[in-house]
Short mmCIF file of C-alpha atoms in Angstrom, two decimals:
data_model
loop_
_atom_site.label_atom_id
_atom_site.label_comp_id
_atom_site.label_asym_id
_atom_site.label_seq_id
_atom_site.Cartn_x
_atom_site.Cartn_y
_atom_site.Cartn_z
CA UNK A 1 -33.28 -18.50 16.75
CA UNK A 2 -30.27 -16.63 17.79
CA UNK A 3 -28.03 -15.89 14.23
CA UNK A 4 -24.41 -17.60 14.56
CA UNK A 5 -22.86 -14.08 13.36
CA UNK A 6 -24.66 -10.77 12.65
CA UNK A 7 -23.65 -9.48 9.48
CA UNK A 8 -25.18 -6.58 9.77
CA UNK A 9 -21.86 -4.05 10.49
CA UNK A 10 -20.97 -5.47 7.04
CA UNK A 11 -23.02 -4.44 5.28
CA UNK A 12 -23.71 -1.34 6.46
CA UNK A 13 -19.75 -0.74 6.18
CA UNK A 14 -20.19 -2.26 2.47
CA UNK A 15 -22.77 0.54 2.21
CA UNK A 16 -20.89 3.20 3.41
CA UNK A 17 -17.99 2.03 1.16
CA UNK A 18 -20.22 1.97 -2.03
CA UNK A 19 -21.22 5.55 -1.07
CA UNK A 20 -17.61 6.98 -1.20
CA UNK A 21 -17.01 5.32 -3.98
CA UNK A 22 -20.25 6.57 -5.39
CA UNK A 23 -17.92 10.03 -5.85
CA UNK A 24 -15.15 8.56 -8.20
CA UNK A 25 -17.34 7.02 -10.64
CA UNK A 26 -19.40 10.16 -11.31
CA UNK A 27 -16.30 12.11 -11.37
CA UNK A 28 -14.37 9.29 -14.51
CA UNK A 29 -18.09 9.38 -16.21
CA UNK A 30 -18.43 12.99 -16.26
CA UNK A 31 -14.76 13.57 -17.64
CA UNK A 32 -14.73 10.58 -20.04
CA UNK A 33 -18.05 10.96 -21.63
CA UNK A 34 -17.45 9.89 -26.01
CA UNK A 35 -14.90 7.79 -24.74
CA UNK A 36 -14.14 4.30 -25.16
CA UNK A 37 -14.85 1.72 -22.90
CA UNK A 38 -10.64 0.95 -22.53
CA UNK A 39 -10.07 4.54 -21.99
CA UNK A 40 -12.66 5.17 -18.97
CA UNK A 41 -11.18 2.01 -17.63
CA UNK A 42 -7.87 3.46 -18.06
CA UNK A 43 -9.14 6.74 -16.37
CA UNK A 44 -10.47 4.73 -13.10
CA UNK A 45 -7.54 2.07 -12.77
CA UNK A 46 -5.22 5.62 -12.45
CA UNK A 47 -7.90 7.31 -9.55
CA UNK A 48 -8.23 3.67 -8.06
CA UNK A 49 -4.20 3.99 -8.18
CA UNK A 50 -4.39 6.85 -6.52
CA UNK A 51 -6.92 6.21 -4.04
CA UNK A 52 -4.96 3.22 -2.57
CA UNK A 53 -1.93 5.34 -2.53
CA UNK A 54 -4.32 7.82 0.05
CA UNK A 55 -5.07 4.93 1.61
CA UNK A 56 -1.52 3.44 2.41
CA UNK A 57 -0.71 6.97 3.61
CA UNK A 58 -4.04 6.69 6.04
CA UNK A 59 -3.09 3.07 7.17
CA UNK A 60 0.05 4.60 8.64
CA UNK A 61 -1.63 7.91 9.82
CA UNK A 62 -3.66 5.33 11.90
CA UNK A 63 -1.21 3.02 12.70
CA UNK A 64 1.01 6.00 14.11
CA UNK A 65 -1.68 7.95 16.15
CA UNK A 66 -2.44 4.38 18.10
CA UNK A 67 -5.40 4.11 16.22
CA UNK A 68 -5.48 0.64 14.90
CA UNK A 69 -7.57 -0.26 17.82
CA UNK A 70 -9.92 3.02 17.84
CA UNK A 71 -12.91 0.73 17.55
CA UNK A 72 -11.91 -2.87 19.33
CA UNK A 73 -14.24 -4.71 16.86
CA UNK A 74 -14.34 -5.21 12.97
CA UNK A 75 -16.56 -4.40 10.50
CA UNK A 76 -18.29 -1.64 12.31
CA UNK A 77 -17.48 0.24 15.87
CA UNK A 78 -18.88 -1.70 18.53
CA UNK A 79 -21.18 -2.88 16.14
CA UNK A 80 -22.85 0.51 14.58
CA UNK A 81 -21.79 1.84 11.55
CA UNK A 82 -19.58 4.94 12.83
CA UNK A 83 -18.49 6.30 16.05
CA UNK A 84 -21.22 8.14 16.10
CA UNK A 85 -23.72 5.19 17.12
CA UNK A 86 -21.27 3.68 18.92
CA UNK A 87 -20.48 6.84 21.04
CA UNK A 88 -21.91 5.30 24.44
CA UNK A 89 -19.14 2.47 24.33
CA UNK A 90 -16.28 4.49 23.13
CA UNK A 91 -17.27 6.76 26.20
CA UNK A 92 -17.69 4.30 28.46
CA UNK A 93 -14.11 2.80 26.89
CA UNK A 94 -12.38 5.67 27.45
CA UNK A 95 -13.81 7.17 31.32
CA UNK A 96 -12.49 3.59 31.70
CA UNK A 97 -8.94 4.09 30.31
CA UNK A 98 -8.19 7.78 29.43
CA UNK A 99 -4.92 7.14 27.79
CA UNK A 100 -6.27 4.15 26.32
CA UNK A 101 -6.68 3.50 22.28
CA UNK A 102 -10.18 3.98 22.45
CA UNK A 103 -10.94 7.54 21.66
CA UNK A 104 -14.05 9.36 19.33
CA UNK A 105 -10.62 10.83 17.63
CA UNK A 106 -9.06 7.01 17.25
CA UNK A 107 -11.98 5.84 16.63
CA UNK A 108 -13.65 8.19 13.80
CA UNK A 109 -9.43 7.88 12.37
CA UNK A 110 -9.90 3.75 11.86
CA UNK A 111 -13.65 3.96 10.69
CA UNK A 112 -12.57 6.57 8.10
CA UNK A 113 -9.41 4.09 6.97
CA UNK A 114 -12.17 1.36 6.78
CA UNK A 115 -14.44 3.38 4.65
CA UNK A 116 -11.65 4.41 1.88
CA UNK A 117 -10.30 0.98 1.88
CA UNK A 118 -14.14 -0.50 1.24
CA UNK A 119 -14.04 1.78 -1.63
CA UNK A 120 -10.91 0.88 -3.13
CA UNK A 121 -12.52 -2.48 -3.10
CA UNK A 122 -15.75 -1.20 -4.63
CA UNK A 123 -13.80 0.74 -7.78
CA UNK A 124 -11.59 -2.71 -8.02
CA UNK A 125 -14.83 -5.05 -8.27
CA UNK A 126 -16.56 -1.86 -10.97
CA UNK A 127 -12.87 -2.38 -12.71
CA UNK A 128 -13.10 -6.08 -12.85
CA UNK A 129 -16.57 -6.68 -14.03
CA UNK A 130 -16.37 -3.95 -16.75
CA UNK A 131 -13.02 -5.64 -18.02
CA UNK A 132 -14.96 -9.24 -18.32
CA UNK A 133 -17.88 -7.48 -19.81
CA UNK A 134 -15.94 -5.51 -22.47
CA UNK A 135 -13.68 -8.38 -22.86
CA UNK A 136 -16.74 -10.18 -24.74
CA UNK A 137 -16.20 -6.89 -27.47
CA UNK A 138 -12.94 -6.54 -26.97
CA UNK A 139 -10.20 -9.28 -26.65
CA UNK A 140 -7.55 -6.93 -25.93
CA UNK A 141 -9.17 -5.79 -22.97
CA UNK A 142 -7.05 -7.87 -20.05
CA UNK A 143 -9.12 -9.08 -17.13
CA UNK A 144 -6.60 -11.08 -15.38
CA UNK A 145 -4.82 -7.84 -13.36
CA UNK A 146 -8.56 -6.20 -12.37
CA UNK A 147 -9.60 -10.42 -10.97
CA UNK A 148 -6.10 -10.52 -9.36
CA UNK A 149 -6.61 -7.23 -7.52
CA UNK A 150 -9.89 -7.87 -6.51
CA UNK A 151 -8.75 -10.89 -5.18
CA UNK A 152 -5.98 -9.31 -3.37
CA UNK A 153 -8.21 -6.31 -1.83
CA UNK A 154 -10.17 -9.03 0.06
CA UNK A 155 -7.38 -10.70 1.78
CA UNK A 156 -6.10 -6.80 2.04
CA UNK A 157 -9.87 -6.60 4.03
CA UNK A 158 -9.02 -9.77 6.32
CA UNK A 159 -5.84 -8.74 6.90
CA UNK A 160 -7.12 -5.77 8.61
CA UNK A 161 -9.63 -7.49 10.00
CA UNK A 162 -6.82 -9.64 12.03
CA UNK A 163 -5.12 -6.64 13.15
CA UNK A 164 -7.64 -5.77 15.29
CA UNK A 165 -9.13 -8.93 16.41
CA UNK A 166 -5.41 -10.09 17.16
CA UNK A 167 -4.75 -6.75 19.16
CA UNK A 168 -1.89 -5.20 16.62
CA UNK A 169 0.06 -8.27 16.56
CA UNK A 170 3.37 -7.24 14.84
CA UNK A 171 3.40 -9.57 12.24
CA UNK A 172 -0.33 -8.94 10.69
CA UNK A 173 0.55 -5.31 11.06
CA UNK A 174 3.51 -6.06 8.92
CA UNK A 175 2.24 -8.32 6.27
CA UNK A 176 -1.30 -5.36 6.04
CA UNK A 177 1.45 -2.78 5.27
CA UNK A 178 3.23 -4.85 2.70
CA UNK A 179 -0.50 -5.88 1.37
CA UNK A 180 -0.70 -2.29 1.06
CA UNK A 181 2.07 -2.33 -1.27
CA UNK A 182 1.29 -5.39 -3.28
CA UNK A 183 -2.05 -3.88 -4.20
CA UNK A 184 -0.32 -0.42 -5.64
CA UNK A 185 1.81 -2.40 -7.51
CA UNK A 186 -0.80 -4.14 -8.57
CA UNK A 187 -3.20 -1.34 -9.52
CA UNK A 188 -0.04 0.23 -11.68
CA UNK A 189 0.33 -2.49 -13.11
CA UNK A 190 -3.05 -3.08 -14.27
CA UNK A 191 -2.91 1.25 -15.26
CA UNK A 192 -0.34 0.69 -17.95
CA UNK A 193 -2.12 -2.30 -19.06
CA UNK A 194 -4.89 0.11 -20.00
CA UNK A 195 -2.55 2.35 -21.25
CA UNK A 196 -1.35 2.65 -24.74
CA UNK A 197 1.56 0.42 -25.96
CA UNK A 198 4.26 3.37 -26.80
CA UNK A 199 3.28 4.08 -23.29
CA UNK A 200 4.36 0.81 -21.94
CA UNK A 201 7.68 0.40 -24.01
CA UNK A 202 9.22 3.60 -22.08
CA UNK A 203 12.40 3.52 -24.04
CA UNK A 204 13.04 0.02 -22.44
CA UNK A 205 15.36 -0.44 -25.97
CA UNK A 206 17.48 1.21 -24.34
CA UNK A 207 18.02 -0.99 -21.29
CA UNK A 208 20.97 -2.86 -21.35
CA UNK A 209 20.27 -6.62 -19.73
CA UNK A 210 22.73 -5.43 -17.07
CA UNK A 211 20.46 -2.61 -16.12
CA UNK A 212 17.44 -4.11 -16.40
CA UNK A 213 18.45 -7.16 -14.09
CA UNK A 214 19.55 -4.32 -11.54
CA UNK A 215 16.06 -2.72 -11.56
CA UNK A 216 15.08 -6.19 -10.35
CA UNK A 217 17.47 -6.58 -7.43
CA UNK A 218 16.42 -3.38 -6.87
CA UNK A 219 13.16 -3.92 -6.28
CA UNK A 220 13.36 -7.05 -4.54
CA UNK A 221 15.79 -4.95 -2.02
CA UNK A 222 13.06 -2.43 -1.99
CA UNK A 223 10.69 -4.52 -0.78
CA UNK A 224 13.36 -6.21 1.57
CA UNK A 225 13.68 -2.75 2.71
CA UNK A 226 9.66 -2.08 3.11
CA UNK A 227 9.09 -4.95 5.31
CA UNK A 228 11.83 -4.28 7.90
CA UNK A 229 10.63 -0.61 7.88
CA UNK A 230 6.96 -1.84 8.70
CA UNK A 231 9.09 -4.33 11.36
CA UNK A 232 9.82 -1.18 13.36
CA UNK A 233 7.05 0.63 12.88
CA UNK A 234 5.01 -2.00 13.89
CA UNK A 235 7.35 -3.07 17.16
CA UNK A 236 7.29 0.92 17.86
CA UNK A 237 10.98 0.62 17.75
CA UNK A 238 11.72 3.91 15.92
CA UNK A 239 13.48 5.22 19.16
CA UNK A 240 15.68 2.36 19.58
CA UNK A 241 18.52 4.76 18.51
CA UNK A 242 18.00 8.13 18.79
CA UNK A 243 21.43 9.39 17.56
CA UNK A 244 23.17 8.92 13.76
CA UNK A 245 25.39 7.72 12.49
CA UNK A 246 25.75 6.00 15.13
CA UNK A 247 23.28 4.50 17.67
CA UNK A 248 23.36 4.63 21.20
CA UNK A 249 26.68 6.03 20.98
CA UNK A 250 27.72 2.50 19.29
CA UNK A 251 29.12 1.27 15.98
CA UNK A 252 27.45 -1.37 17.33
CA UNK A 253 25.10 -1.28 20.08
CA UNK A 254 24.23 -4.38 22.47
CA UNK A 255 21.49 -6.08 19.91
CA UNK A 256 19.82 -9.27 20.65
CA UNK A 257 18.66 -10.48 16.97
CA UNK A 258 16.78 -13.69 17.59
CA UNK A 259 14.17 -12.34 19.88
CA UNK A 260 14.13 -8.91 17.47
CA UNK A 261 13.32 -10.86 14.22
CA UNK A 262 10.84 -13.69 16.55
CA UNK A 263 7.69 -13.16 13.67
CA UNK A 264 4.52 -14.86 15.85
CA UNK A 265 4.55 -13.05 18.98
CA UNK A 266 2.20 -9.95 20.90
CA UNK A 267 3.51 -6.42 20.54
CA UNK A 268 5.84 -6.02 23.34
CA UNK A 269 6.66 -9.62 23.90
CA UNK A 270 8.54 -12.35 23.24
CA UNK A 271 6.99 -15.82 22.14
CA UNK A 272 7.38 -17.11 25.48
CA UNK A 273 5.11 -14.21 26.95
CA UNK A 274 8.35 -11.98 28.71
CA UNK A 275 8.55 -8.95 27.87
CA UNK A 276 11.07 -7.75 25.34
CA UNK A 277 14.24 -7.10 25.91
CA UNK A 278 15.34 -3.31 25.04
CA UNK A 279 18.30 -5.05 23.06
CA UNK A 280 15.63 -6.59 20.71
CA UNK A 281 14.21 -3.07 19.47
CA UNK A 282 17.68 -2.29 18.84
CA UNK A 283 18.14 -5.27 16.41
CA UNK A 284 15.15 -4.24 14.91
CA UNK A 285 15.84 -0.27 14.29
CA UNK A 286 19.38 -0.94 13.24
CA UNK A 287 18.52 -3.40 11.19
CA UNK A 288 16.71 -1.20 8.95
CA UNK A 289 19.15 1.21 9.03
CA UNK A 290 22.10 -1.27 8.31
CA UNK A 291 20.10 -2.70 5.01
CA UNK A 292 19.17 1.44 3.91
CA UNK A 293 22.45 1.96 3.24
CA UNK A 294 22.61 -0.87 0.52
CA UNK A 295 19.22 0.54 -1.21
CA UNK A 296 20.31 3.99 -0.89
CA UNK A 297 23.73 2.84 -2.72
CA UNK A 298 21.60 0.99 -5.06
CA UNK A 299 19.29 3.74 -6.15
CA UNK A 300 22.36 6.10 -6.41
CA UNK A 301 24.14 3.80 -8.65
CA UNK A 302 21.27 3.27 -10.74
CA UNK A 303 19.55 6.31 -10.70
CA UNK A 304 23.11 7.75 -12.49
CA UNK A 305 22.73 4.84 -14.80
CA UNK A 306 19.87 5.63 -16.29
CA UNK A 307 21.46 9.59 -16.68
CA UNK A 308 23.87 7.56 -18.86
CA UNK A 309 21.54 5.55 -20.80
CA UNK A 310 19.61 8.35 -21.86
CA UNK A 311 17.00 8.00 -19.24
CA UNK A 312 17.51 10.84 -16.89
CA UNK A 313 14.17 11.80 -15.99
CA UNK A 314 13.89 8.09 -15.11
CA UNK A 315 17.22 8.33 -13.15
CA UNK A 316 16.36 11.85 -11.20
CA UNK A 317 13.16 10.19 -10.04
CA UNK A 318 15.42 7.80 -8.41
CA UNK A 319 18.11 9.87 -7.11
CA UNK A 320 15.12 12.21 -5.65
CA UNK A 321 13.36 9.40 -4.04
CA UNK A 322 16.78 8.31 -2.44
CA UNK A 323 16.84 11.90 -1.05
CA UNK A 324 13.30 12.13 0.11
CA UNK A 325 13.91 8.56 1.81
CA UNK A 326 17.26 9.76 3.87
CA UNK A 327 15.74 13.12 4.69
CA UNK A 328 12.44 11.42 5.94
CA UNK A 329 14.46 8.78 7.78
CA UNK A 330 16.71 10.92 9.53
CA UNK A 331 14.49 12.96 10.63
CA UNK A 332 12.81 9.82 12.41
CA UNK A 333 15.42 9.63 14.58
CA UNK A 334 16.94 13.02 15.47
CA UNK A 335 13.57 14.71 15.74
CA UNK A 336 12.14 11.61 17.18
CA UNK A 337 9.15 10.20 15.31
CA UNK A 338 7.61 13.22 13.95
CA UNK A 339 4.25 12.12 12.74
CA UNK A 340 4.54 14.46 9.36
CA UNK A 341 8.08 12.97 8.60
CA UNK A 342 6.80 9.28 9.54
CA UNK A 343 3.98 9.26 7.37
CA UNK A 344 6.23 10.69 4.36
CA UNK A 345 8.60 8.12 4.85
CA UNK A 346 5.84 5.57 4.15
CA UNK A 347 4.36 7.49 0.98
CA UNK A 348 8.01 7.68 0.03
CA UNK A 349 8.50 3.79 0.17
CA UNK A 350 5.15 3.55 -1.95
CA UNK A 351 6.06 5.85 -4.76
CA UNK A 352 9.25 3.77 -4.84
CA UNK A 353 7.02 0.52 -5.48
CA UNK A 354 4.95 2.09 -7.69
CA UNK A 355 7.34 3.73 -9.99
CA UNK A 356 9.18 0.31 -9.51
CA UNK A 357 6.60 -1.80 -10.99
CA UNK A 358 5.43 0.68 -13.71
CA UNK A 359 8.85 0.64 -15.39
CA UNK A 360 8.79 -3.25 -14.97
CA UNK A 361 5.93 -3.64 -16.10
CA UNK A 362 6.62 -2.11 -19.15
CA UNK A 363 10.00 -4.33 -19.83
CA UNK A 364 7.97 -7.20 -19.28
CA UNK A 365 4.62 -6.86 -21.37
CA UNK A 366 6.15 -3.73 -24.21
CA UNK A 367 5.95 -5.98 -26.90
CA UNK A 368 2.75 -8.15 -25.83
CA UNK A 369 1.36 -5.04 -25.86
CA UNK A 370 2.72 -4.01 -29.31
CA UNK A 371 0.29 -7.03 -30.12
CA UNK A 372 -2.57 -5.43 -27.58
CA UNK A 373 -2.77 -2.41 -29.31
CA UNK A 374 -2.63 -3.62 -33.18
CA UNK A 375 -5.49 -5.85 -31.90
CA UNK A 376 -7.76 -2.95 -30.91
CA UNK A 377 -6.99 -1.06 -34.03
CA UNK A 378 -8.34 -4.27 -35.70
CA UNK A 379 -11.09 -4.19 -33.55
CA UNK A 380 -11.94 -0.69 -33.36
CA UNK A 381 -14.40 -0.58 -36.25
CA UNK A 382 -16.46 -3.78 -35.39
CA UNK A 383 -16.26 -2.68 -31.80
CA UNK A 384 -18.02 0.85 -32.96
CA UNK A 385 -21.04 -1.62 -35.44
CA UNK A 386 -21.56 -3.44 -32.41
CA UNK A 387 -22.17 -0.62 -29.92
CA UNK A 388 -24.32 1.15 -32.82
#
């Protein structure tokens, strides 16, 4: 009897996935050897970290060369488990459509995203079971961040899935991206939960309630700021304006808003099935551009801030990323859509969250991790009879 679905490209994808991942582990077991269980942890949650940093870098690497759609099916390509066994198809694809997005370059690009991100789920699932099995030693250990992420990499995983199946639909696009994000927030978050408690406190005595309040608007704004990037990207509306300051010559170029921001549509199109208007990509890139001038403000003003607080290193990181963010962005437009300065505007954006979510992290949970840490010292010495 005929199967109702062939799961076969998943798990040889799954394989494939374990295999890269096969690397990291070896590499945190040779350099942690006579450590503690919490401190090889600690050591993979900050390679997973950066892993899925590589990867958010690679997602728009692929998403930028047109290769979302390299191989037209999900798990595998056209069903085998690289382009290599799949090489008759993509052929056949592209003598078909030579410009089209089916290349053996596309296609090797999107089964090489697939593998790193099926490892970053492997290393998440190796996090999450060690935490829950050390947890029965150790109840500082937390397990709730390493579930949470795992949980999170698997919608990450359908998410992708749906960009291909649903042909690059700008919305899924979108909403992968800011997965993307989600999950490096995550996976810092889960880092300095790892780490040691003067680690987490980070001078936060020192933030005023006034200044800590503004790290939150400025990360909500941040992540405002993220999603109307990926809006563009996704809508290939980069060269909507091609001059700045101004755009098209404008202060304020003919926009058209409503079908711009219209979420559950196909690239190119409105909801209705017309195509969209040029006006619409205009809305969208200026847009962006309108809103980066309140987080650029916003991570000048507090960047200087924390130079006054007593926090400078904290406040240069800002005022650098602010830099690295206008010089990426500008050079976007008047060198239009490098892919080098594209792709560093993203990593730019995701250092931003990262860095964002560390130092809130550790204003949140510094003193429940006061607690954390006395708790291990307690249980240090009948953690060391029981492992004897």
């Amino acid at each position: 009897m005929q199967p109702l679905y062939d799961w076969t490209p998943v798990f040889r994808l799954m394989i494939v996935g374990l295999l890269v991942a096969a690397g990291p582990l070896v590499w945190v077991w040779l350099r942690s050897r006579g450590a503690s269980p919490v401190q090889r942890l600690r050591v993979l949650a900050g390679l997973t970290l950066f892993l899925t940093f590589d990867l958010v870098l690679f997602g728009a690497f692929t998403r930028l060369t047109d290769s979302g759609l390299g191989c037209p099916d999900w798990p595998g390509c056209y069903g085998a488990a690289s382009p290599i066994g799949a090489r008759a198809d993509i052929a056949a694809a592209q003598a078909e459509m030579p410009t089209g997005p089916v290349t053996f370059s596309k296609a090797w690009i999107e089964m090489i995203h697939r593998y790193l991100a099926t490892a970053v789920g492997a290393l998440i699932l190796v996090m999450a079971v060690v935490s829950t099995v050390e947890r029965r030693r150790n109840p500082a250990v937390p397990v709730l961040w390493p579930w949470l992420s795992l949980l999170w990499v698997c919608l990450q995983g359908a998410f992708g899935a749906w960009t291909v199946t649903m042909k690059l639909f700008p919305v899924i696009v979108t909403l992968h991206l800011l997965g993307g994000m989600v999950l490096l927030a995550l996976l810092r978050w889960q880092a300095m939960r790892y780490g040691q408690a003067d680690a987490l406190t980070w001078q936060a005595a020192r933030l005023t309630p006034g200044l800590r309040a503004a790290l939150w608007a400025l990360f909500i704004a941040v992540w405002v700021q993220v999603a109307l990037g990926g809006w563009v990207s996704t809508n290939y509306a980069v060269l909507a304006c091609r001059d700045f300051p101004t755009c098209q010559g404008s202060w304020w170029p003919p926009m058209d808003f409503a079908r711009g921001f219209e979420l559950w549509r196909a690239l190119g199109l409105q909801g209705s099935g017309e195509a969209l208007p040029f006006a619409a990509l205009t809305a969208i890139h200026y847009g962006h551009r309108l809103f980066a001038y309140v987080v650029l403000a916003a991570l000048l003003g507090i960047g200087l801030a924390l130079q006054r607080a007593g926090m400078a290193g904290h406040g240069r990181w800002l005022l650098a990323l602010a830099g690295w963010q206008l010089l990426t962005g500008l050079s976007n437009v008047v060198l239009e859509w490098p892919l080098v300065a594209a792709v560093a505007h993203t990593g730019g954006a995701a250092v931003l969250v990262a860095l964002l979510a560390g130092w809130l992290a550790a204003t949140v949970t510094g003193p429940v991790d006061v607690a954390v840490a006395s708790a291990r010292s307690a249980a240090a010495p009948a953690w060391r009879e029981r492992r004897a």
